[in-house]
Short mmCIF file of C-alpha atoms in Angstrom, two decimals:
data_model
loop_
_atom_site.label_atom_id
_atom_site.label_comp_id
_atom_site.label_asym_id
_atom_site.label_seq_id
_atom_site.Cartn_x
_atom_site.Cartn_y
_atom_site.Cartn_z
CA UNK A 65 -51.87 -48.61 8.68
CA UNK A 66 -51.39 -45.56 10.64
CA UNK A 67 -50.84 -41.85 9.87
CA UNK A 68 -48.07 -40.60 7.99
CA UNK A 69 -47.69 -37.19 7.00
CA UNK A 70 -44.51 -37.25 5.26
CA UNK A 71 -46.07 -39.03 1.81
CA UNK A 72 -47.31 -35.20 2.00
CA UNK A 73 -44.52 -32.83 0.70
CA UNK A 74 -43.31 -34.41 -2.66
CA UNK A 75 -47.00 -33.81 -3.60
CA UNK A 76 -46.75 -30.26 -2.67
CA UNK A 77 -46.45 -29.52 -6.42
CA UNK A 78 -49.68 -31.54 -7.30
CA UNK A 79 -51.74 -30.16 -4.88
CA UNK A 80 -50.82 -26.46 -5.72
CA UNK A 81 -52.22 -26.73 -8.81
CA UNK A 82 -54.93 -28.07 -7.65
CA UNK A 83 -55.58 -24.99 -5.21
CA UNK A 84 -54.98 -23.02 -8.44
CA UNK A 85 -57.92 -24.22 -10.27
CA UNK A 86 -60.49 -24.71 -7.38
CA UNK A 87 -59.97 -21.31 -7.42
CA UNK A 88 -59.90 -20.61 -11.20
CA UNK A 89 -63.20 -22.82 -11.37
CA UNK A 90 -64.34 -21.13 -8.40
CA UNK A 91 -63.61 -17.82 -9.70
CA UNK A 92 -65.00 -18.14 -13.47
CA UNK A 93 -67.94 -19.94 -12.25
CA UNK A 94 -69.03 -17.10 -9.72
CA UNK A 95 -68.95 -14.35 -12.19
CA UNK A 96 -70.97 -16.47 -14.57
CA UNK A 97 -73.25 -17.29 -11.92
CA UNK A 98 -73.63 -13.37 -10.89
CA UNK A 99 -73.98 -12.25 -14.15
CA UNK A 100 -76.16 -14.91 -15.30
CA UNK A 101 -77.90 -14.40 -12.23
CA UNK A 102 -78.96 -10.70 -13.00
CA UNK A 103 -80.19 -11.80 -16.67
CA UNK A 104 -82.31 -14.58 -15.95
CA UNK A 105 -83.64 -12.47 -13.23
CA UNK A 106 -84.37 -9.51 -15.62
CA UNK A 107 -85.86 -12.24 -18.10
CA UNK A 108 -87.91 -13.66 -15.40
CA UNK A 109 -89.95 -10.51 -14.27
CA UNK A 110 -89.85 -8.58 -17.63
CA UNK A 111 -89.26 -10.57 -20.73
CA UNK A 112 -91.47 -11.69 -23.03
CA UNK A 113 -94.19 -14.09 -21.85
CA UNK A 114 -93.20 -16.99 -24.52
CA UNK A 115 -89.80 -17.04 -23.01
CA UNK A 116 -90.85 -16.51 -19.13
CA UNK A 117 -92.48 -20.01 -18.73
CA UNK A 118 -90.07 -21.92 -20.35
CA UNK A 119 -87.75 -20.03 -18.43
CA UNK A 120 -89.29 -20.92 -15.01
CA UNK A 121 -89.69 -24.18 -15.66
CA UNK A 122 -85.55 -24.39 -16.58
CA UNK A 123 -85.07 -22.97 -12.93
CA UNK A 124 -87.23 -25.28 -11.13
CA UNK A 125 -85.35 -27.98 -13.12
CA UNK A 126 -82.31 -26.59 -12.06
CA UNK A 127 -83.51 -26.16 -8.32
CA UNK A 128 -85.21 -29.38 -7.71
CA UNK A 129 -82.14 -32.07 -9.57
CA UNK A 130 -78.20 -32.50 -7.74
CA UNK A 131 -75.46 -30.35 -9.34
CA UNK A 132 -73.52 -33.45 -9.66
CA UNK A 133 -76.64 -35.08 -12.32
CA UNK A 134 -76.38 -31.56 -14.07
CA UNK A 135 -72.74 -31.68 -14.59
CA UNK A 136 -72.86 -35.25 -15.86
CA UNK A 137 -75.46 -33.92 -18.00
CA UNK A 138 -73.50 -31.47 -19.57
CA UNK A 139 -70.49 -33.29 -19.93
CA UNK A 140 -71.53 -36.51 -20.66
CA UNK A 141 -75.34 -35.58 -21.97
CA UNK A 142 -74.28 -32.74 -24.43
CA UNK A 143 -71.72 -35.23 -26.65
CA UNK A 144 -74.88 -37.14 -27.74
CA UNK A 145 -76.23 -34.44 -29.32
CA UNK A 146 -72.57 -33.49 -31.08
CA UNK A 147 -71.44 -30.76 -28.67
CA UNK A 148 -68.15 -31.94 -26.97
CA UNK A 149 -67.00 -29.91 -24.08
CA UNK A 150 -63.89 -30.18 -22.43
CA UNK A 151 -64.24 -30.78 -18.58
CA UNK A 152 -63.02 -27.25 -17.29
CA UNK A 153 -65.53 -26.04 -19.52
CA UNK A 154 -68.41 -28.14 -18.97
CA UNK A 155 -68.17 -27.99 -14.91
CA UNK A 156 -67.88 -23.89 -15.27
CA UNK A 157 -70.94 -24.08 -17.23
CA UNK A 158 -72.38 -26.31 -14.88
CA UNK A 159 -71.18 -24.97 -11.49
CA UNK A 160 -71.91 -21.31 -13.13
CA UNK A 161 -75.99 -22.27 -14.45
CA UNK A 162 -76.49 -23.79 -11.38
CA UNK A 163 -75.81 -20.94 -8.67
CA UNK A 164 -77.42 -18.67 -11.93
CA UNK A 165 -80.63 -20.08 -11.49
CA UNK A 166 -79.91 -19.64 -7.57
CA UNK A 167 -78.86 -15.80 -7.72
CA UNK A 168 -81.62 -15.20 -10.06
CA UNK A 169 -84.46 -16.02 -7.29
CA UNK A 170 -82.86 -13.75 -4.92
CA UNK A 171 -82.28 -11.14 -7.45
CA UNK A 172 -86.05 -11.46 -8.84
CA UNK A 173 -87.05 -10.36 -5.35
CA UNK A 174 -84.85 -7.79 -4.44
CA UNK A 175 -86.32 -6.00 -7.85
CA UNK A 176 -89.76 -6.24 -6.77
CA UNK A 177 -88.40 -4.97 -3.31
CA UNK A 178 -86.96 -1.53 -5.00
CA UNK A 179 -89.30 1.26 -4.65
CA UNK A 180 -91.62 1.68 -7.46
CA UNK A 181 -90.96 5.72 -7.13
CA UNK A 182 -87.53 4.34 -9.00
CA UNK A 183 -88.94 3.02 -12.12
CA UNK A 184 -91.36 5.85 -12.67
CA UNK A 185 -88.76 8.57 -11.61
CA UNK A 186 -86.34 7.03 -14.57
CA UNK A 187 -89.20 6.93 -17.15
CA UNK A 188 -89.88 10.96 -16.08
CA UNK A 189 -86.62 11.50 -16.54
CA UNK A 190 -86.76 10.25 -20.26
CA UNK A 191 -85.17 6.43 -19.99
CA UNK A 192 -86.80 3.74 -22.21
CA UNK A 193 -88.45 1.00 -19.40
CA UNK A 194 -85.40 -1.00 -20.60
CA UNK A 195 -83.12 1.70 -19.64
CA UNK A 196 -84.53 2.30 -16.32
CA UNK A 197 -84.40 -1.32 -15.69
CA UNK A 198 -80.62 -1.93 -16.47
CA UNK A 199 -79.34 1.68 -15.34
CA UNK A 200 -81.56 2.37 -12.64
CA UNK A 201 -83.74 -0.71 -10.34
CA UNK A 202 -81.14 -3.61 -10.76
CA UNK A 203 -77.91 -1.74 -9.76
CA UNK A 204 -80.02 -1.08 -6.47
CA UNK A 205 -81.34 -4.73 -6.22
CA UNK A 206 -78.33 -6.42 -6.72
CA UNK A 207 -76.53 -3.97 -3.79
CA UNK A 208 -79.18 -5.24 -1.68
CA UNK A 209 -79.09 -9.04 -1.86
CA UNK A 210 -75.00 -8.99 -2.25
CA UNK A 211 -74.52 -10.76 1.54
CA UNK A 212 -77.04 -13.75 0.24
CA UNK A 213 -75.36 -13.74 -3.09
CA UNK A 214 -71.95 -14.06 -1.31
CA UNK A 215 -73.52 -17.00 0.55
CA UNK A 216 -73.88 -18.73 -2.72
CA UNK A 217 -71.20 -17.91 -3.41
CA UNK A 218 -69.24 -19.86 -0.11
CA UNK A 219 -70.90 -22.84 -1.34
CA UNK A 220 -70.19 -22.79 -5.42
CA UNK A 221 -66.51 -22.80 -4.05
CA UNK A 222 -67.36 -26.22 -2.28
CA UNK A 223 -69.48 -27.53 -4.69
CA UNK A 224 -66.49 -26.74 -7.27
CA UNK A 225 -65.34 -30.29 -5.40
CA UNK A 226 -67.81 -32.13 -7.55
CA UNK A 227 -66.36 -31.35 -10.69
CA UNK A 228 -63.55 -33.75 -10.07
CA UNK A 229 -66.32 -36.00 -10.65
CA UNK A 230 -65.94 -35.39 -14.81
CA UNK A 231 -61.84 -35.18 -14.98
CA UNK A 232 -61.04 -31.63 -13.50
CA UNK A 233 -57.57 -31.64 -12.12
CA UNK A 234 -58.93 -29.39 -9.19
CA UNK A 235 -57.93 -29.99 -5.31
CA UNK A 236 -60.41 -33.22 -4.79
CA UNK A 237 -58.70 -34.85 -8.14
CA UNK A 238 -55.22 -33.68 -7.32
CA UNK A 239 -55.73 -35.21 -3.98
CA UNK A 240 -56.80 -38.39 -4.96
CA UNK A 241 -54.27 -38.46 -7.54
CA UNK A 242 -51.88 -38.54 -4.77
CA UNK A 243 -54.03 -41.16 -3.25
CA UNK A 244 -53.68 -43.23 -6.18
CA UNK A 245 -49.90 -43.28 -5.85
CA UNK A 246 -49.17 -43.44 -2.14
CA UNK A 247 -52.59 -44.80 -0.89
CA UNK A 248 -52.13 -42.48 2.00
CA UNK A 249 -56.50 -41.20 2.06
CA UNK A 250 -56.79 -39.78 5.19
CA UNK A 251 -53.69 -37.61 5.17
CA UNK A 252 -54.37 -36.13 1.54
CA UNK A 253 -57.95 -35.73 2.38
CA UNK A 254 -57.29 -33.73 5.68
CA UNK A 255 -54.89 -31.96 3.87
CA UNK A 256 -57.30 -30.96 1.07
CA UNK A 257 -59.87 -29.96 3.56
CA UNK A 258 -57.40 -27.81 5.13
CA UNK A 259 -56.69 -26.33 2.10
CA UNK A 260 -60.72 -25.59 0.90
CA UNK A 261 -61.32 -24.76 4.16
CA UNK A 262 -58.24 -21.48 3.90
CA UNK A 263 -59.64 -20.98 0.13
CA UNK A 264 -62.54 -20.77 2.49
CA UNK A 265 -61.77 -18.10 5.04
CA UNK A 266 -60.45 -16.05 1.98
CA UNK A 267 -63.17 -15.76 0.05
CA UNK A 268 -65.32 -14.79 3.02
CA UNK A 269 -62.37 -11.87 4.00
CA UNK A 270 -63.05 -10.57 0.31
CA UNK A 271 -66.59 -10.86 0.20
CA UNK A 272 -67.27 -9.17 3.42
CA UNK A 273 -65.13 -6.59 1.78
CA UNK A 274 -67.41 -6.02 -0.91
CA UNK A 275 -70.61 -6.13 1.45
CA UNK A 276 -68.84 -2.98 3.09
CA UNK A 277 -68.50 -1.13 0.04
CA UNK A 278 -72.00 -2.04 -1.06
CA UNK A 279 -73.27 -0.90 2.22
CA UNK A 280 -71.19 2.52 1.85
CA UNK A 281 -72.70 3.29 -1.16
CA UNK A 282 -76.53 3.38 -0.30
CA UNK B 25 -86.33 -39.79 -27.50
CA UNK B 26 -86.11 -43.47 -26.78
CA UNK B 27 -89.24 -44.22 -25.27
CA UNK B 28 -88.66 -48.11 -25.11
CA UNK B 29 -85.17 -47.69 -23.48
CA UNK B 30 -86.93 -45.26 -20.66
CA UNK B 31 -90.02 -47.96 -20.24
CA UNK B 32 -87.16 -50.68 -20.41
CA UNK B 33 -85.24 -49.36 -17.13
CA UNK B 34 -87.37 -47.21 -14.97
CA UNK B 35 -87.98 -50.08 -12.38
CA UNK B 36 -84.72 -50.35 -11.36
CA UNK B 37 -84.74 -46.25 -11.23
CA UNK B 38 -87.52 -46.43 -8.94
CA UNK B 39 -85.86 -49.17 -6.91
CA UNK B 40 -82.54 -46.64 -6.75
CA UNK B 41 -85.58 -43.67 -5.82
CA UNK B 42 -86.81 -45.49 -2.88
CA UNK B 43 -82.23 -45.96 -1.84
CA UNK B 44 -82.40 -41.99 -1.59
CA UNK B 45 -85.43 -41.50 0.24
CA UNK B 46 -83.79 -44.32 2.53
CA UNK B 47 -80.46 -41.99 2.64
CA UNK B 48 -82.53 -38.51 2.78
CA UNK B 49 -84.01 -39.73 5.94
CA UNK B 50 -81.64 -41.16 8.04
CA UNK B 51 -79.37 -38.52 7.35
CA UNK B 52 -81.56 -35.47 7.91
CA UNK B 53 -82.53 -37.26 11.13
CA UNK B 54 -78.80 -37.72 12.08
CA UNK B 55 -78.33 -33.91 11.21
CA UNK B 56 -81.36 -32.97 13.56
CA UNK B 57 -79.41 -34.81 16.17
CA UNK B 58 -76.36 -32.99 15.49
CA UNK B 59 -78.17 -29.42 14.51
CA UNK B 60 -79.43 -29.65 18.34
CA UNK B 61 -76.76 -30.52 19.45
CA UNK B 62 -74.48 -28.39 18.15
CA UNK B 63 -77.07 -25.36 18.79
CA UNK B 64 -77.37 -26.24 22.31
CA UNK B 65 -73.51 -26.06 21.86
CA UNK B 66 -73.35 -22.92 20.21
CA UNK B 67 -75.57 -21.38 22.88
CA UNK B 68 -73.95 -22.91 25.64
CA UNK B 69 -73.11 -21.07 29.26
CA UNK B 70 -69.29 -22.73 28.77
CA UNK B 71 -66.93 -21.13 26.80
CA UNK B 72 -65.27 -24.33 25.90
CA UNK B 73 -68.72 -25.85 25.02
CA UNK B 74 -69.70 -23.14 22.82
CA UNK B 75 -65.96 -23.19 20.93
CA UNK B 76 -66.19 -27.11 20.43
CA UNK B 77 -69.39 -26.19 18.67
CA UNK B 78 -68.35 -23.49 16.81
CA UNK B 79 -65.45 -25.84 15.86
CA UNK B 80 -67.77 -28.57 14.79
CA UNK B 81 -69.98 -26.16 12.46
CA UNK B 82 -67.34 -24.17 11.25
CA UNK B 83 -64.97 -27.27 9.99
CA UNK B 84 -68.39 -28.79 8.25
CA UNK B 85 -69.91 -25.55 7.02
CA UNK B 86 -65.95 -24.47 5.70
CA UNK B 87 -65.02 -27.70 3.83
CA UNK B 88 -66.75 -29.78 0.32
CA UNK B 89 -69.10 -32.53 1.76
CA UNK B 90 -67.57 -34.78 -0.77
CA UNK B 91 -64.50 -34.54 0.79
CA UNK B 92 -65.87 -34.83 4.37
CA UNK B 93 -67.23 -38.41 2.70
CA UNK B 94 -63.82 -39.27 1.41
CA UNK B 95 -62.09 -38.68 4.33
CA UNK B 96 -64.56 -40.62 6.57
CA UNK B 97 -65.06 -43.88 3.93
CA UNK B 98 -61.01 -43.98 2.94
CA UNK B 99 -59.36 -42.65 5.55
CA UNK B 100 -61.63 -43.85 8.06
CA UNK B 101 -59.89 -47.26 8.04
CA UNK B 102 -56.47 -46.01 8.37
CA UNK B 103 -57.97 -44.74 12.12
CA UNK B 104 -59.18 -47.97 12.73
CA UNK B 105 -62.94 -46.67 11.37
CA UNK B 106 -63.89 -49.40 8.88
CA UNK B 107 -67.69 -48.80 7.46
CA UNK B 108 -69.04 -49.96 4.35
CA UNK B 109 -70.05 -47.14 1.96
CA UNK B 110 -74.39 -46.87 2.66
CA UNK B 111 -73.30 -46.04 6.45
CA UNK B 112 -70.47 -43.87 5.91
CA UNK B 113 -72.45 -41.91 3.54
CA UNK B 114 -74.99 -41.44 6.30
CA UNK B 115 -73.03 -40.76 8.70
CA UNK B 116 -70.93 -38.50 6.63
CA UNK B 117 -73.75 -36.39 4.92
CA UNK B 118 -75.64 -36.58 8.00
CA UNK B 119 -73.00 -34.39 10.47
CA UNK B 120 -72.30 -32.71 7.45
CA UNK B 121 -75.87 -31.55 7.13
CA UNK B 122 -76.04 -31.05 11.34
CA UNK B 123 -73.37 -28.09 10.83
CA UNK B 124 -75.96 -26.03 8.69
CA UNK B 125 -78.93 -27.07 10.60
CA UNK B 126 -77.06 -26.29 14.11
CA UNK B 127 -76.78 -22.47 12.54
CA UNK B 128 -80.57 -22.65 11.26
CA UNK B 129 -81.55 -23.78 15.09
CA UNK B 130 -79.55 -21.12 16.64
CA UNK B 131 -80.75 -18.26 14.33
CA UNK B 132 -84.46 -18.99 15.52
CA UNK B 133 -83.27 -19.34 19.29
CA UNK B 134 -82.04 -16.22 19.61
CA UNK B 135 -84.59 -14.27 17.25
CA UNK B 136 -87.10 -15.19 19.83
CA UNK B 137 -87.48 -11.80 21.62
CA UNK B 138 -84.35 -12.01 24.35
CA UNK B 139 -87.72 -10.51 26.70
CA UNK B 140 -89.38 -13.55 25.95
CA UNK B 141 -87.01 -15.44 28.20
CA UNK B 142 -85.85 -12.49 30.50
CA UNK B 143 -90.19 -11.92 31.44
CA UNK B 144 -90.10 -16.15 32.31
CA UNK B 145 -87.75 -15.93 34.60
CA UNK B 146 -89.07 -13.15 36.14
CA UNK B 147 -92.07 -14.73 37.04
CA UNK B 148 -90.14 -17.53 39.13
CA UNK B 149 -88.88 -20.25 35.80
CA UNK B 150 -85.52 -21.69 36.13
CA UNK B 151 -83.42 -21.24 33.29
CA UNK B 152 -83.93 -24.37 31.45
CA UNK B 153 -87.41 -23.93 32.48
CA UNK B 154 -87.86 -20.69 30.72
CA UNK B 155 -86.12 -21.83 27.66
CA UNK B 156 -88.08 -25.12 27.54
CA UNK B 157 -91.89 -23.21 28.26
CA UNK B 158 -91.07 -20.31 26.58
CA UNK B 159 -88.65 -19.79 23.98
CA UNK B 160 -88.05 -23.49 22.26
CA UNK B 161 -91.62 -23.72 21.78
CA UNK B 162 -91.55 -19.98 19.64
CA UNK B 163 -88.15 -21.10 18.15
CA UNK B 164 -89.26 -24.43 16.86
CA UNK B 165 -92.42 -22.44 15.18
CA UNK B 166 -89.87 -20.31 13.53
CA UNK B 167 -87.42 -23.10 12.01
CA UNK B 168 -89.68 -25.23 10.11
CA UNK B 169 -89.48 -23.35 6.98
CA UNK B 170 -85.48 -22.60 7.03
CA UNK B 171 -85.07 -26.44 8.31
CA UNK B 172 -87.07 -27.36 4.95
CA UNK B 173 -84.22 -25.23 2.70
CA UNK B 174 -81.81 -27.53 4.79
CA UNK B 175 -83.48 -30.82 3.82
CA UNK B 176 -84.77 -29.70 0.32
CA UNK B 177 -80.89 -29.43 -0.31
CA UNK B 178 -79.77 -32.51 1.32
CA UNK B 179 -82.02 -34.48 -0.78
CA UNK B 180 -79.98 -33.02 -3.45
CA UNK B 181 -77.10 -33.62 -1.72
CA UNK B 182 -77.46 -37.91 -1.47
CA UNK B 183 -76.16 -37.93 -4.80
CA UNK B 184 -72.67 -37.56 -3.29
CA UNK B 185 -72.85 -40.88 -1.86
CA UNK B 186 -72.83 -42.09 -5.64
CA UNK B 187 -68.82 -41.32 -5.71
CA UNK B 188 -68.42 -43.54 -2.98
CA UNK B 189 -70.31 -46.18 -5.04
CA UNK B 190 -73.58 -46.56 -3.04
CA UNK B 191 -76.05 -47.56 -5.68
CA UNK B 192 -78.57 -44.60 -5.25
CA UNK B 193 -80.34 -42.48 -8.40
CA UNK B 194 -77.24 -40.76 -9.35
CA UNK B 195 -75.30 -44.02 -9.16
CA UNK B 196 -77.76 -45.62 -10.91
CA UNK B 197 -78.42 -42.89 -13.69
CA UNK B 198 -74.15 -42.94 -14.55
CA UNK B 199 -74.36 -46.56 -14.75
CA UNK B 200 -77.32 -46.40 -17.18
CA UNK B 201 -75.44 -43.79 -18.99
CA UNK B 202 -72.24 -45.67 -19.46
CA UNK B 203 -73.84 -48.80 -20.72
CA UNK B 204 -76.57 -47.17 -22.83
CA UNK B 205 -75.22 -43.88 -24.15
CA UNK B 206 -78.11 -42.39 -23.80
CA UNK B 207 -77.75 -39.78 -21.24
CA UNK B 208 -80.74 -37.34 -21.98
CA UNK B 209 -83.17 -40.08 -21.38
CA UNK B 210 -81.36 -41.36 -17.97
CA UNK B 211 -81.38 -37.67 -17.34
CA UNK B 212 -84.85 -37.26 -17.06
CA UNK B 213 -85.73 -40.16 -14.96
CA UNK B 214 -83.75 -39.73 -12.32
CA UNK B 215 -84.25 -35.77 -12.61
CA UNK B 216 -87.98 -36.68 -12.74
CA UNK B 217 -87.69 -38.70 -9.60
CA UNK B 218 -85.62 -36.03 -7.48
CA UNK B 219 -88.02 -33.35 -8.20
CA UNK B 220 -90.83 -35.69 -7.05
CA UNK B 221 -89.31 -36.43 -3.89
CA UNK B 222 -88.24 -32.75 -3.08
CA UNK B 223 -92.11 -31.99 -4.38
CA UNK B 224 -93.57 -33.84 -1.87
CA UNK B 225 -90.98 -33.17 0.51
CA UNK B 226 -91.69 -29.55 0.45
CA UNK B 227 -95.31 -29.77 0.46
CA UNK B 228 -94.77 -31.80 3.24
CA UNK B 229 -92.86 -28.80 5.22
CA UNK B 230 -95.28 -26.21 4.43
CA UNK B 231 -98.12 -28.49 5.52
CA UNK B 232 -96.47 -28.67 8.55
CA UNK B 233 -95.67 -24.88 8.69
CA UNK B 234 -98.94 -23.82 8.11
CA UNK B 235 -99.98 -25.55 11.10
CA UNK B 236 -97.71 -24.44 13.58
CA UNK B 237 -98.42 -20.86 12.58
CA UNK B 238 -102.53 -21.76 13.14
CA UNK B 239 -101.30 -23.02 16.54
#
């Protein structure tokens, strides 16, 4: 069986949406995952210490186990103890913890990197610690790790593949959807890695965007 | 917690362990092949040398490893490449893996002090000379640790291989899953065994760190 392209365009459809929600995925995921990111950090280095250790040991969890156990995990793991998510939701969650826990170390460091002078200048000027913390020292960490963040960031939208894995129509499941009807693999899958690998160039256009902006504002 | 069930199946957990230590090996030896390779590429004197290699890393680097996989176990055999699933997934994850460790290589080669190599071959080195006296030995000092991010996350990233049905921990923990329902427990075995192999695994790198440094 040789190559065929033309089982390609009546799937054009399919395959559409399934850029759509790599990207939607993709999207959600990375703003849960940056967000996330800056809370455990701050929860990490300041919270209480009951909280901290349990907290660690989540992230080394997280760190040292595959994304794709996590996700089955939450999809499959969490109905057995009544909580039953649908799959967009579950591999969000799961795509979104997992880079958290990610951001979070480089975010942790960057705060201890910001000058002390900071943190005491804030307090002087009459902010609670908490204040200082939130208004003053993470704004300036989180400018300063945003091109290792956006690296993360590059591979959550390639990880998003896995979570075709638990029933997401994304591009991987759209593809082999197509598959399933025309049993044509190698010209969906080179089409689908065609299409990440645009989603691809993209993402890195608007992230070295941001990196400008971030740099413009020190 | 079903302490029975976990006692019940860990043996054939362990046997499924000992399936990804077999796949985290070969393929982070195949990607050490390709990360030279495709650094020596990279920093080549040819123009068309160094594109094919910044080809190779950025098609690898720019699209999902599973679908790398996919396209090499089921479209493989439509281009007359017909492999059964343990070797494709080696193969696979193994290039795949080269593409990040190529950059890794490349970033210590040329953080070496550019002097470094310019002072060698001032005092009478060839090229390769200098690079293979001088600078490799400083480079390969400085991409221990970085190479050790690189195979800390291709341990992680065996459990691909499990979608093309190789019968690793991941494999193993969704089969145990489907048939027992009990997918906290088959959780935290195979989570339990990952995080011993990328334990010892990473002690294993900064052993081997910490020497080179004493050196």
């Amino acid at each position: 069986m040789g190559l065929d392209f033309s089982a390609i365009p009546p799937f054009y459809g399919t395959l559409a949406i399934g850029v759509l929600w790599t990207i939607a995925i993709t999207v959600v995921a990375a703003l849960l995952s940056f967000f996330g990111g800056i809370l455990l950090a701050m929860i990490a280095l300041h919270g209480p210490q009951l909280v901290k250790q349990p907290f660690r040991f989540v992230s080394w969890l997280f760190m040292g186990t595959p994304l794709l156990l996590q996700l089955f995990l939450i999809y499959f793991g969490l109905v057995q103890i009544g909580i039953d998510l649908p799959a967009f939701v579950a591999g969000v969650i799961g795509l979104g913890l997992h880079y958290a826990v990610y951001n979070s170390e480089l975010i942790q460091t960057a705060i201890v990197a910001v000058d002390r002078g900071q943190m005491e200048a804030a307090r002087t000027l009459g902010l609670s610690r908490g204040q200082a913390l939130v208004r003053v020292v993470v704004p300036q960490a989180v400018r300063d790790v945003i091109p290792p963040i956006g690296n993360n960031m590059i591979a959550l939208l390639k990880d998003s593949a896995l979570v075709s894995a638990i029933g997401v129509t994304e591009l991987t499941l759209s593809a082999q959807l197509a598959i399933g009807r025309t049993y044509r693999a190698f010209e969906f899958y080179a089409v689908a890695a065609l299409l990440y690998y645009i989603i691809n160039l993209g993402m890195e256009a608007v992230l070295r965007r941001i990196e400008r902006r971030a740099r413009l504002s020190r | 917690m079903d302490t029975e069930l976990i006692l019940k199946v860990y043996p054939y957990f362990l046997e499924a362990a000992l399936i990804t230590v077999e796949l985290s090996v070969l393929t982070v030896l195949l990607g050490l092949i390709c990360g030279a390779l495709g650094a020596a590429a990279r920093l080549s004197r040819f123009a068309e040398v160094r594109f094919l290699g910044a080809a190779y890393v950025s098609f690898f680097r720019g699209t999902p490893a599973l679908i790398q996989l996919f396209l090499l176990y089921f479209g493989g055999p439509q281009i007359g490449i017909q492999l059964d699933a343990f070797t494709a997934g080696v193969i696979g994850l193994g290039i795949n893996i080269g593409a990040y460790m190529a950059e890794t290589m490349r970033g210590a080669i040329i953080s070496v002090d550019r002097g470094q190599g310019e002072a060698a071959r001032t005092l009478g080195l060839s090229r390769a000379q200098a690079f293979r006296k001088v600078v490799l030995p400083q480079a390969m000092r400085l991409m221990i640790r970085p190479l050790g991010v690189n195979i800390n996350a291709q341990i992680k990233a065996t459990a691909l291989v499990s979608a093309i049905s190789v019968v690793e921990l991941t494999y193993t923990a969704q089969r145990y899953i489907g048939s027992t329902y009990k997918p906290f427990e088959m959780f935290l075995l195979a989570g339990a065994l990952y995080l011993a192999i990328i334990t010892v695994t990473g002690k294993g790198v900064a052993f081997l760190d910490r020497k080179v440094r004493l050196q």
